[in-house]
C-alpha positions in Angstrom: -42.8 40.3 75.2 -43.1 36.8 76.8 -38.9 37.2 76.9 -39.2 40.5 78.8 -41.2 40.0 81.0 -39.4 36.4 82.0 -36.6 38.5 82.2 -37.9 41.0 83.9 -39.6 39.1 86.8 -36.4 36.5 86.5 -34.3 39.7 87.7 -37.2 40.7 90.3 -37.0 36.9 92.0 -33.3 37.4 92.5 -33.6 40.5 93.5 -36.1 40.9 96.3 -33.7 43.5 98.1 -34.4 46.1 95.5 -36.1 49.1 96.2 -37.1 49.6 92.8 -36.9 46.9 89.7 -35.1 49.3 86.8 -34.6 48.4 84.0 -33.3 49.0 80.0 -33.7 47.7 76.5 -36.9 47.5 75.4 -38.1 48.5 71.9 -41.5 49.6 70.6 -41.5 46.1 68.0 -41.8 44.2 71.0 -45.2 45.3 71.8 -48.2 44.6 70.1 -49.8 48.4 68.6 -45.6 49.3 69.8 -46.5 50.5 73.9 -46.3 48.6 76.2 -48.6 48.7 79.3 -48.9 49.2 82.9 -50.8 45.7 83.4 -48.2 44.4 81.5 -45.5 44.8 84.4 -47.9 45.0 86.8 -48.2 40.8 85.8 -44.6 40.2 86.9 -43.4 42.6 89.5 -46.7 43.4 91.8 -44.8 44.5 94.7 -42.2 47.4 94.4 -42.0 50.5 91.7 -41.1 49.3 88.4 -39.3 51.6 85.5 -37.8 50.2 81.9 -36.0 52.6 79.7 -36.3 52.4 76.5 -33.6 51.1 74.2 -33.8 54.1 72.1 -32.4 57.0 73.7 -33.1 59.5 71.4 -37.2 59.4 72.6 -36.7 58.8 76.6 -39.5 56.6 76.5 -40.0 55.0 79.8 -42.4 51.9 81.1 -43.8 51.7 84.1 -46.1 49.9 85.8 -49.0 51.2 88.8 -47.0 51.4 91.3 -44.3 53.7 89.8 -46.9 55.8 88.6 -48.6 56.0 92.1 -45.2 56.9 93.1 -45.0 59.9 90.7 -48.7 60.8 91.7 -49.5 59.9 88.0 -53.4 59.9 87.4 -55.8 60.4 84.9 -55.5 64.5 85.8 -52.1 64.6 85.8 -51.3 67.3 82.6 -48.7 66.6 80.0 -45.4 68.8 81.9 -43.9 70.9 78.6 -41.8 68.9 76.4 -43.0 65.7 77.2 -46.5 63.3 77.3 -48.4 60.8 79.4 -49.5 57.7 77.1 -53.2 57.4 78.1 -55.7 54.6 77.7 -58.3 55.1 75.9 -61.1 54.2 77.6 -60.5 55.5 81.0 -58.1 58.1 80.3 -55.6 56.5 82.9 -51.7 56.4 82.8 -50.7 53.9 80.4 -47.9 52.9 81.7 -46.2 54.7 78.7 -44.5 58.2 79.3 -41.9 60.5 76.7 -40.0 62.8 77.0 -39.5 65.3 80.2 -42.6 63.1 81.6 -40.2 59.9 81.0 -37.6 62.0 83.0 -39.5 63.1 85.7 -40.4 59.5 86.9 -36.8 58.2 86.2 -35.2 60.3 88.7 -37.9 59.2 91.2 -35.2 55.7 91.3 -33.4 55.9 94.3 -29.1 56.4 93.7 -26.9 52.8 94.7 -25.4 53.3 97.4 -21.5 53.0 97.5 -22.2 49.3 98.5 -24.3 48.8 95.7 -21.9 50.2 93.4 -18.8 49.0 94.6 -21.0 45.2 94.4 -21.7 46.5 90.7 -18.1 46.6 90.1 -17.1 44.1 91.4 -19.6 42.0 89.4 -19.4 43.6 86.5 -15.5 42.5 86.6 -16.4 39.1 87.8 -18.6 38.9 84.3 -15.5 40.5 82.6 -13.3 37.6 83.2 -15.6 34.9 83.1 -15.6 36.2 78.7 -11.6 36.6 78.3 -11.8 40.4 79.4 -8.8 42.1 80.8 -8.9 45.1 79.8 -11.4 47.6 79.6 -12.2 51.2 78.7 -14.3 53.8 80.7 -15.2 57.3 79.6 -14.1 60.4 80.6 -17.7 61.5 82.5 -17.9 58.2 84.5 -14.1 57.7 85.5 -13.6 60.5 87.7 -16.5 59.7 89.7 -15.6 56.0 89.5 -12.1 56.3 90.6 -12.5 55.9 94.7 -14.7 52.7 93.5 -12.0 51.5 91.2 -9.9 52.1 94.1 -11.3 50.4 96.8 -11.8 47.0 94.5 -7.5 46.9 94.1 -7.3 47.5 97.7 -9.3 44.1 98.1 -7.5 42.5 96.3 -9.8 42.1 93.0 -9.1 44.4 90.8 -9.0 42.1 88.1 -9.2 44.3 85.3 -6.9 46.7 84.0 -9.5 49.9 83.1 -8.4 52.9 80.9 -10.2 55.8 81.8 -10.7 58.6 79.1 -10.6 62.6 78.7 
């Protein structure tokens, strides 16, 4: 748990202009009783919404801080949506910060979409990281490749495309 929280806090501190703190990769075995809580996340991200997607994509679970829960209007009076659940604290009935299924999807839909400039910067960063590890080519899936072609083109025109990308269909 400590390592997970340290990584979230470090990213949050390094990215103060990000409107949301979003991450992925947590697993239930990293937390007492297998359930992360909003209080844990509140302790490392106090100033904006934070939402962590689980590593297990089959359960569609998210872990949110209190600010994200408020942004979604989730309270102890909120009903579980069809196909989803809001895990609640036993004593208070307040949302614990853990949501499953359609409840998780609805909360994740509030995350602002990255701007074009953000997407170009993310691509540049990914290319630099790949190159730093000796990677000179990569393969992209058809569903994301077509929508990213203009980004690749922009990076190439700027003379920063140092990665060969193959698009699969």
